mmCIF file of C-alpha atoms in Angstrom:
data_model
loop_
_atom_site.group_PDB
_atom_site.id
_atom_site.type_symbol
_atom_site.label_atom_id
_atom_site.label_comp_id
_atom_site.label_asym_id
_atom_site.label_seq_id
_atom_site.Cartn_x
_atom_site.Cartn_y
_atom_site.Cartn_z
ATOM 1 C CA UNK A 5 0.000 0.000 0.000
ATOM 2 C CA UNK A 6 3.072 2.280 0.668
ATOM 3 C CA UNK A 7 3.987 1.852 -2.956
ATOM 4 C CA UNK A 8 0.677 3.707 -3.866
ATOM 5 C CA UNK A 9 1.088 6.379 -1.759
ATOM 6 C CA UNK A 10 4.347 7.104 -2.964
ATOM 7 C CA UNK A 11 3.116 7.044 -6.364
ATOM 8 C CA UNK A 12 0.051 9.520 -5.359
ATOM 9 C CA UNK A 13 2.344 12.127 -4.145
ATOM 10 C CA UNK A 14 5.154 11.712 -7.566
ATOM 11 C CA UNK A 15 2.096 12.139 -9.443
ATOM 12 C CA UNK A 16 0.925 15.466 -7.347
ATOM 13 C CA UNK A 17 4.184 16.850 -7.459
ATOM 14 C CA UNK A 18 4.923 16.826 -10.910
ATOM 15 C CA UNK A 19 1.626 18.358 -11.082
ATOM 16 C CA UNK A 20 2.433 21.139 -9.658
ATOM 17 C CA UNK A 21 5.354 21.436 -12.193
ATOM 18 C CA UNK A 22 3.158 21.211 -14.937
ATOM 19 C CA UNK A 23 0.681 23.599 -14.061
ATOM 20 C CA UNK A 24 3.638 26.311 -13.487
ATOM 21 C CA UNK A 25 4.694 25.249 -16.971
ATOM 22 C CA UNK A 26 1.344 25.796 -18.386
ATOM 23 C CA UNK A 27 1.110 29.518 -17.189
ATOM 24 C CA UNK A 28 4.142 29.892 -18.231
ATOM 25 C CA UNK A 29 3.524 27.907 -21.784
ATOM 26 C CA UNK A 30 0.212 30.499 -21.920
ATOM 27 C CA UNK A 31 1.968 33.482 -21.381
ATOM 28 C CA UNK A 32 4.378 33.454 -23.864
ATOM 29 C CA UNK A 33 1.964 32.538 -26.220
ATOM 30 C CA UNK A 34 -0.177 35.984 -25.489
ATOM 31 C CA UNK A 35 2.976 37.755 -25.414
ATOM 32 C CA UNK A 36 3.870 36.272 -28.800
ATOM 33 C CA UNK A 37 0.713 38.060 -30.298
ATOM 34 C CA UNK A 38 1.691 41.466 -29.072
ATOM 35 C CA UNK A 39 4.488 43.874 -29.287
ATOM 36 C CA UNK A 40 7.772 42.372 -28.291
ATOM 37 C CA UNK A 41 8.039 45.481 -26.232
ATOM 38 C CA UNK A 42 4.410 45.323 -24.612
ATOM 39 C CA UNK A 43 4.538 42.909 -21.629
ATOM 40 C CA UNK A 44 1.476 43.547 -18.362
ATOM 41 C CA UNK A 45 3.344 45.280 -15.168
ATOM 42 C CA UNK A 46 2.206 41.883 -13.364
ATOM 43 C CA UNK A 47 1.673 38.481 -14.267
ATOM 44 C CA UNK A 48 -1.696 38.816 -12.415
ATOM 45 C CA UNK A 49 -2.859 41.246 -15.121
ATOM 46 C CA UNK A 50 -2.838 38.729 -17.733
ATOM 47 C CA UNK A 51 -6.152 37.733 -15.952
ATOM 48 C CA UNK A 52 -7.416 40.659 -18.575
ATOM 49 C CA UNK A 53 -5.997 38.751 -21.751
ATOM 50 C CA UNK A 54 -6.910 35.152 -23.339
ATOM 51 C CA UNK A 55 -4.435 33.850 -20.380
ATOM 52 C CA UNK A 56 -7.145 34.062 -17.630
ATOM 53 C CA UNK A 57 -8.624 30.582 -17.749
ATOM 54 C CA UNK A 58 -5.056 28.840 -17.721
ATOM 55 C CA UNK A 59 -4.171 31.491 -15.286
ATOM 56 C CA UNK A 60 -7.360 30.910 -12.737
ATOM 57 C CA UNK A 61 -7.261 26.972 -13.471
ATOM 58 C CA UNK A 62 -3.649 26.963 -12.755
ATOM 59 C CA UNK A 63 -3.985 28.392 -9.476
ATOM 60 C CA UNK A 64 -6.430 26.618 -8.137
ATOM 61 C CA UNK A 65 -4.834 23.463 -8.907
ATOM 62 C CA UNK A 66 -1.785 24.777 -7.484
ATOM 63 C CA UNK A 67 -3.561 25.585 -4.073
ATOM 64 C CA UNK A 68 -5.309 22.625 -4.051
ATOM 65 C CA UNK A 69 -1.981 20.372 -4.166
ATOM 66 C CA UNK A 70 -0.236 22.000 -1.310
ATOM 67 C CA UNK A 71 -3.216 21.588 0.773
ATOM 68 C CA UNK A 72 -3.394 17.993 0.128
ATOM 69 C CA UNK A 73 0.391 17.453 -0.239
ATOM 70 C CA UNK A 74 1.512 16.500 3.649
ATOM 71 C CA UNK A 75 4.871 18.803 4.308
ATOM 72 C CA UNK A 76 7.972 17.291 5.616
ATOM 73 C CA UNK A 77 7.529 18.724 9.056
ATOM 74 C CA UNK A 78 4.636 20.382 10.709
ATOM 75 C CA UNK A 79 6.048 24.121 9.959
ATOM 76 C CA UNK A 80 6.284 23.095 6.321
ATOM 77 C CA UNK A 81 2.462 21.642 6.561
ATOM 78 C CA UNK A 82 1.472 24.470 8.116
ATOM 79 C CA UNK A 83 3.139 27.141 5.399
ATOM 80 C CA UNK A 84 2.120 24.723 2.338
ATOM 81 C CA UNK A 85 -1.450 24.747 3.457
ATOM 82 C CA UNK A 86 -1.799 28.387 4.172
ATOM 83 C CA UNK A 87 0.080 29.215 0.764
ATOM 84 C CA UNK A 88 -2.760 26.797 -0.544
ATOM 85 C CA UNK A 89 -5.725 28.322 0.990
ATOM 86 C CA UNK A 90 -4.990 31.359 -0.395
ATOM 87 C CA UNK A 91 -3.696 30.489 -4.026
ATOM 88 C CA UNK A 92 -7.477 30.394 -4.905
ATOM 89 C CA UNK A 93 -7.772 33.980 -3.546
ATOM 90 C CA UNK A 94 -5.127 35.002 -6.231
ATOM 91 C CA UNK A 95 -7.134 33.352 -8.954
ATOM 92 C CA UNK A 96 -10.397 35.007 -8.237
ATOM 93 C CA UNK A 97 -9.891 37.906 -7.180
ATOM 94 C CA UNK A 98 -8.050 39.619 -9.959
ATOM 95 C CA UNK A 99 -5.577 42.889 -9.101
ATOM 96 C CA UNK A 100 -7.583 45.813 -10.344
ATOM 97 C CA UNK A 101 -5.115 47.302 -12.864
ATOM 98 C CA UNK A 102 -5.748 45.801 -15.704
ATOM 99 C CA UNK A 103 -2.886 46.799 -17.697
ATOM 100 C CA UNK A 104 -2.383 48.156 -21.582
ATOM 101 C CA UNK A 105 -1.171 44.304 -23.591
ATOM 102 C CA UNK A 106 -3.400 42.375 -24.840
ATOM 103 C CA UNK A 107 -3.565 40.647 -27.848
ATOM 104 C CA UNK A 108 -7.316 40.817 -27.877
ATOM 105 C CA UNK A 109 -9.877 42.748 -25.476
ATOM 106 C CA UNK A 110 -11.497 40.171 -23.151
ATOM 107 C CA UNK A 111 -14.697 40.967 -22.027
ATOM 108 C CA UNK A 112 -14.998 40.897 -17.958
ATOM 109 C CA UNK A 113 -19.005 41.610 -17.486
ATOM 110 C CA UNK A 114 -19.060 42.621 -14.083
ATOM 111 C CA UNK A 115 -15.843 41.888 -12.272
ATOM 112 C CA UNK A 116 -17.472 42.478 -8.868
ATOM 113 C CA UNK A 117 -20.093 40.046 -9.151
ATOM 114 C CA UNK A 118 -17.800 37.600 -10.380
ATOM 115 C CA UNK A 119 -15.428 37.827 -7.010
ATOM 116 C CA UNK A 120 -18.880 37.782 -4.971
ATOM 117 C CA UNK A 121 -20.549 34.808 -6.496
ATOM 118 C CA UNK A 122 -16.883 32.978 -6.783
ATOM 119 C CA UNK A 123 -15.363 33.525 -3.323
ATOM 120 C CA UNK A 124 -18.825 33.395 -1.507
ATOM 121 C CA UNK A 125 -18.771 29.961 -3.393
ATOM 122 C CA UNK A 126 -15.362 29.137 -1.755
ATOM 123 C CA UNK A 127 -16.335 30.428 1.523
ATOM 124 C CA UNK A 128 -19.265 28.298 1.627
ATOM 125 C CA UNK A 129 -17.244 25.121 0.552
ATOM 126 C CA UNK A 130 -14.448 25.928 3.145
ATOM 127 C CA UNK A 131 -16.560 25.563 6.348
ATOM 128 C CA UNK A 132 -17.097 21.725 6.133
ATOM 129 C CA UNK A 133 -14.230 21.353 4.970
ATOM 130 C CA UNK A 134 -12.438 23.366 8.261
ATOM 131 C CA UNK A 135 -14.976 20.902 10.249
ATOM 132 C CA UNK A 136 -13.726 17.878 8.751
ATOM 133 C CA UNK A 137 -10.202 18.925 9.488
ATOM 134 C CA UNK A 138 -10.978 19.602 13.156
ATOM 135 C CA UNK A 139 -12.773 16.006 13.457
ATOM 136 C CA UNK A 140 -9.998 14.361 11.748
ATOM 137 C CA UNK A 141 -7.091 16.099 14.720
ATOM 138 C CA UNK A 142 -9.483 14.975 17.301
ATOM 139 C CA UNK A 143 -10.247 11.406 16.038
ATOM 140 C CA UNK A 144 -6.200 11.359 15.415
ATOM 141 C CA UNK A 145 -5.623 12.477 19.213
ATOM 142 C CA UNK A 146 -7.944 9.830 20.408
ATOM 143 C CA UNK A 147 -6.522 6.402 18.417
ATOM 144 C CA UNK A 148 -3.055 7.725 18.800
ATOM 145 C CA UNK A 149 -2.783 10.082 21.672
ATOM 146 C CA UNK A 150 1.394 9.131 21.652
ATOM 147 C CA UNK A 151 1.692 10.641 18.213
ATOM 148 C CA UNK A 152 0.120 13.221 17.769
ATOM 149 C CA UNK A 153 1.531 16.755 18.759
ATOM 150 C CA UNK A 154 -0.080 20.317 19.468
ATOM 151 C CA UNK A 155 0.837 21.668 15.904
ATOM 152 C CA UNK A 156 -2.563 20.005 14.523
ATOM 153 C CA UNK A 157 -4.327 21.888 16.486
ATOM 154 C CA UNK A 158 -1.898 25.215 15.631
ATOM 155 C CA UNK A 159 -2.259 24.244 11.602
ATOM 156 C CA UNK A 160 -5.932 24.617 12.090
ATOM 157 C CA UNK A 161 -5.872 27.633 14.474
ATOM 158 C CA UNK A 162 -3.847 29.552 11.469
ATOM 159 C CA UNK A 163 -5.939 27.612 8.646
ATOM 160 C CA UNK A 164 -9.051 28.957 10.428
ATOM 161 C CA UNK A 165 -8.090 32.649 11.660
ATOM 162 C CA UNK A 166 -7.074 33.188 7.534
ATOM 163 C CA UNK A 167 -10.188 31.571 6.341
ATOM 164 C CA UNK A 168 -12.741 33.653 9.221
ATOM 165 C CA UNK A 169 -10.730 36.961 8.575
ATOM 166 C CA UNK A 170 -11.139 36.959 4.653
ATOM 167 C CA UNK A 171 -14.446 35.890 5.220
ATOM 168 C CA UNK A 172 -14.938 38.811 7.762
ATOM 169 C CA UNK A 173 -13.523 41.277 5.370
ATOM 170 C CA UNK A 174 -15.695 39.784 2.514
ATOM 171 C CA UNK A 175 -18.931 40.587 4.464
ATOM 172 C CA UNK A 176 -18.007 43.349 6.213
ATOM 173 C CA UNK A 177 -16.204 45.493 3.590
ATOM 174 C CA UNK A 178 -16.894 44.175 0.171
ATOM 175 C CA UNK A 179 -15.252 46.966 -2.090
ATOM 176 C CA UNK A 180 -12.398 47.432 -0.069
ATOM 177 C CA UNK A 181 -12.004 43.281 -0.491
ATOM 178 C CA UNK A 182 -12.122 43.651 -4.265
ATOM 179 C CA UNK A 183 -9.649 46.421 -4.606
ATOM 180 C CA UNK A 184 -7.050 44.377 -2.202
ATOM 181 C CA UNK A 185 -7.634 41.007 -1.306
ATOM 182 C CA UNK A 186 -5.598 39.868 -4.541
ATOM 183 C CA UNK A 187 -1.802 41.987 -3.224
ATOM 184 C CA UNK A 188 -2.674 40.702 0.482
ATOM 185 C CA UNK A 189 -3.473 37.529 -0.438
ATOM 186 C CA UNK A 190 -0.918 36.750 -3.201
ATOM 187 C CA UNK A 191 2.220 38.812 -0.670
ATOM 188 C CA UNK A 192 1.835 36.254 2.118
ATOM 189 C CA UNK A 193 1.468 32.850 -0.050
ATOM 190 C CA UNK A 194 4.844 33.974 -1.733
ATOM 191 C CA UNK A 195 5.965 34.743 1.663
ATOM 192 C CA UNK A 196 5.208 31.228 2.544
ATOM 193 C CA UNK A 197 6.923 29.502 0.500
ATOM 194 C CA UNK A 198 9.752 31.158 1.020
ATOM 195 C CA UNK A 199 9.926 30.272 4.396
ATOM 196 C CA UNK A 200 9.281 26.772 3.150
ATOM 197 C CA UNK A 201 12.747 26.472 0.880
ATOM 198 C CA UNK A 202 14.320 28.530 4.237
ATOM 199 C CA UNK A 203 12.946 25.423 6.642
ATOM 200 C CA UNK A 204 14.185 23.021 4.080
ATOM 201 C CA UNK A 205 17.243 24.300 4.038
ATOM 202 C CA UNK A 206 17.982 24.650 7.686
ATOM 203 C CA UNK A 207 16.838 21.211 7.788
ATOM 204 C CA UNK A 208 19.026 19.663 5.007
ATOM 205 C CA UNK A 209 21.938 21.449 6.754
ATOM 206 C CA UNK A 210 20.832 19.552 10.044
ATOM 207 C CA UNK A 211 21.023 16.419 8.539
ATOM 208 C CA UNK A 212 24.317 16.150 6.577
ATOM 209 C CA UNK A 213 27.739 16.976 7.222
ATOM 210 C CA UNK A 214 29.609 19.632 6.850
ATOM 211 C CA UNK A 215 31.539 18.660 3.433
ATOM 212 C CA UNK A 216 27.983 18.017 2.450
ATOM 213 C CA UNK A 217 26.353 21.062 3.138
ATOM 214 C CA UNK A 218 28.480 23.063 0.569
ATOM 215 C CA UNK A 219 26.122 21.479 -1.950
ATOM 216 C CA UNK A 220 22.850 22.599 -0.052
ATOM 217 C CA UNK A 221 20.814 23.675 -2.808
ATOM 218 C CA UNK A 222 17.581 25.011 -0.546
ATOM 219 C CA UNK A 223 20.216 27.383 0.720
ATOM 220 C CA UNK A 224 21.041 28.592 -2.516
ATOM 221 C CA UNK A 225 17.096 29.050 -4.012
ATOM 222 C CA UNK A 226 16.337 30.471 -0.603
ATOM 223 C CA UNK A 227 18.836 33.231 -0.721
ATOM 224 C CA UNK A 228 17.792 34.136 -4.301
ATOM 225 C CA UNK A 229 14.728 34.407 -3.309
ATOM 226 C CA UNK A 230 15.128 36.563 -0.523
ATOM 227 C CA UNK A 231 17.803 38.470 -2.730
ATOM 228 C CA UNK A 232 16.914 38.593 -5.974
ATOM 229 C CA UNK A 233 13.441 40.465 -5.147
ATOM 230 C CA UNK A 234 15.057 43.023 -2.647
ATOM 231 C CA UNK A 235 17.233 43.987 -5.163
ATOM 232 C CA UNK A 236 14.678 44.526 -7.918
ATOM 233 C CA UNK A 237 12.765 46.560 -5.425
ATOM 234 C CA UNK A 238 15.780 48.850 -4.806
ATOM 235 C CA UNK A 239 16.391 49.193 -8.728
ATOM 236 C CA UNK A 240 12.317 50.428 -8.710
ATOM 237 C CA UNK A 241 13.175 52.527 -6.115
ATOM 238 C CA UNK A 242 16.092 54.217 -7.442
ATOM 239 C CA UNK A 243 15.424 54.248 -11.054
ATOM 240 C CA UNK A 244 12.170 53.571 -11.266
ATOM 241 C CA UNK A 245 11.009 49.923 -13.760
ATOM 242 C CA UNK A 246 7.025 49.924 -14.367
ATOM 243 C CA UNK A 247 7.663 45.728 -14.510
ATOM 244 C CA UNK A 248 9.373 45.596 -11.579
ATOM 245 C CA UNK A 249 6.119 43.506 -9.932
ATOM 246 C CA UNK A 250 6.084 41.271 -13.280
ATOM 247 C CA UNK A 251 9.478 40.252 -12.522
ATOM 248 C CA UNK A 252 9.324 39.385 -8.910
ATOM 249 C CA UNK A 253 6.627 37.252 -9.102
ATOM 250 C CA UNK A 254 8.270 35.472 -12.335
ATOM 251 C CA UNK A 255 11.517 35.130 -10.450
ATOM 252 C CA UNK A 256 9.882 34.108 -7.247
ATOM 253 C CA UNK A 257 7.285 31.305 -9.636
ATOM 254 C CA UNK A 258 10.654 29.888 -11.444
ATOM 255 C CA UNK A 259 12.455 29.355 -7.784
ATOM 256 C CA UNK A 260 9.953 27.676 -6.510
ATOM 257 C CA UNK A 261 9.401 25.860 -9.404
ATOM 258 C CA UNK A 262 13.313 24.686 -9.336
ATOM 259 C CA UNK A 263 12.615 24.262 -5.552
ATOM 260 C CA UNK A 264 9.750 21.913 -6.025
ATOM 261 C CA UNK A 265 11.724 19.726 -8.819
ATOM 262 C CA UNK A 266 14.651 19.225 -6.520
ATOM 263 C CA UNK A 267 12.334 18.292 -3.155
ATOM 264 C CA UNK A 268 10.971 15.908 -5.623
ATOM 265 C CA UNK A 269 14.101 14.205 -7.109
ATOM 266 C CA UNK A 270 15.074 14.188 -2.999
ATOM 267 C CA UNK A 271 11.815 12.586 -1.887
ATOM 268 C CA UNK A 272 11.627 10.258 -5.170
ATOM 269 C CA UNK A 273 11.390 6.950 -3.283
ATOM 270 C CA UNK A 274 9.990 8.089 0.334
ATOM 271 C CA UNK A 275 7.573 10.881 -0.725
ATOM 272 C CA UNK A 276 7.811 12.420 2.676
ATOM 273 C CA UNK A 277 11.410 12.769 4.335
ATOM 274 C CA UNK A 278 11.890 11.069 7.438
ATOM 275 C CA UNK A 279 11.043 13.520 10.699
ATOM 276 C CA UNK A 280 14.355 13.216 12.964
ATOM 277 C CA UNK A 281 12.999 11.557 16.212
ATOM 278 C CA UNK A 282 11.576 13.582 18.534
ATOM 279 C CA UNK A 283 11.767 10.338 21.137
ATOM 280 C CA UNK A 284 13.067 7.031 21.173
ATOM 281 C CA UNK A 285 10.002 5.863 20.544
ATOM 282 C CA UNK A 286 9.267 7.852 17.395
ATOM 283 C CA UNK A 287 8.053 5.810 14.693
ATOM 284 C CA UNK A 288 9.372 6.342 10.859
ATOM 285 C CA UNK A 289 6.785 7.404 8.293
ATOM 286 C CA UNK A 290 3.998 5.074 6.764
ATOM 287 C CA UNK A 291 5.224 6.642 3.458
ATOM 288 C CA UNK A 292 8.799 5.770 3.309
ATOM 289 C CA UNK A 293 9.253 3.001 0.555
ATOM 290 C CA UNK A 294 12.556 1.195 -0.408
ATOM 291 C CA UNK A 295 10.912 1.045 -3.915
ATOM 292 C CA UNK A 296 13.323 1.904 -6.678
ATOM 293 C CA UNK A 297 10.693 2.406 -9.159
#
């Protein structure tokens, strides 16, 4: 049975991979049919061009694999599923400049009934689905009171305090929601997950030696990441660059996309990396396979 659930979580990672390579496949198609020149000032603004459906789809797909994906640790569960809650966010509610490149107009209708009817839809959805969780931790904590560990319960107190204060702000101030729930809500998933290649690489320099950890390439991705955008901020700053925004998010998508390929060649045959013992009576993974497939 371990051999399937390996299998499940190859299949869900290079998911992941391909949806980032289908934005990115749909981009350059749009940007093909413009103006070498002409490029959005975000990659969110190609929500506005023929790019939207990929864009949305993608998205959503994206979130929904690091919900169900299981992290390495409980920080990196935590992070993955917050980053995955709010992916959908980022998909439907679109940022409100809509930018000068298209190849075609696209027709919107009305934008704000769109975000209403969509994220009431998702809001709806995500209140079983927080109840399920918090049955699942407590029927957990009963049949196995020796492994389980007060970060459940944290994962679902910062699941549930993002879900209940976008739904809060939803209700209580719907315009001001539209005009800035995508920038909040797209700042702090990319936040996440670079705190998830900065726990990965503190971790992989915990395990191996010190020879070893000359090759640690989470350290490398996570100080690009943290790099790399500060120093195309200070360029804005300075000189000013209207795709400044377009460029951060493409750097920050391509990291993590290099990111997620190399957890995945790592975690090949285990799917989850073995959690170093809290206790000598720690048990290893259910999902650690010696298959070489």
């Amino acid at each position: 049975m371990s051999g399937y659930s390996i299998k499940t979580y190859r299949y869900l990672r290079m998911a992941m991979v391909a949806m980032i390579l289908l934005l990115a496949v749909a981009l350059v198609i749009e940007w093909s049919k413009t103006d070498p020149r002409c490029l959005q000032t975000s990659i969110s603004a190609y929500y506005y061009t023929p790019v939207r459906a990929i864009f949305v789809g993608c998205l959503i797909t994206i979130g929904v694999c690091m919900v169900v994906l299981k992290g390495n640790t409980e920080t990196e569960d935590i992070l993955l599923n917050v980053a995955g809650i709010l992916a959908p966010g980022v998909a439907l509610v679109p940022t409100p400049g809509q930018g000068s490149c298209h190849s075609v107009p696209v027709a919107l209708g009305d934008a704000a009934a769109n975000v209403s009817n969509n994220m009431l839809a998702l809001f709806i959805l995500g209140v079983p689905c927080l109840l399920l969780t918090a049955y699942f931790i407590i029927r957990d904590r009963m049949r196995r009171p020796a492994g389980w560990t007060p970060m459940y319960v944290v994962g679902l107190g910062v699941a549930a305090l993002i879900f209940g204060g976008g739904l809060a702000w939803f209700l209580a101030d719907r315009s001001g929601f539209i005009g800035n729930a995508h920038y909040a809500a797209a700042i702090v998933m990319f936040l996440c997950i670079i705190v998830v290649v900065l726990v990965n690489a503190v971790e992989f320099r915990y395990r191996h030696t010190a020879p070893q950890s000359l090759a640690n390439r989470y350290s490398v991705i996570a100080l690009a990441m943290v790099v790399l955008p500060l120093a195309m901020v200070g360029w804005r700053a300075l000189f000013g660059w209207a795709h400044a925004v377009l460029w951060i998010e493409g750097t920050l998508i391509v990291l993590f996309a290099a990111f997620w390929i190399s957890q995945t060649q790592e975690l090949w045959n285990e799917g989850v990396r073995q959690e170093l013992p809290r206790s000598p009576q720690a048990t290893p993974s259910p999902l650690r396979s010696s298959s070489r497939e």
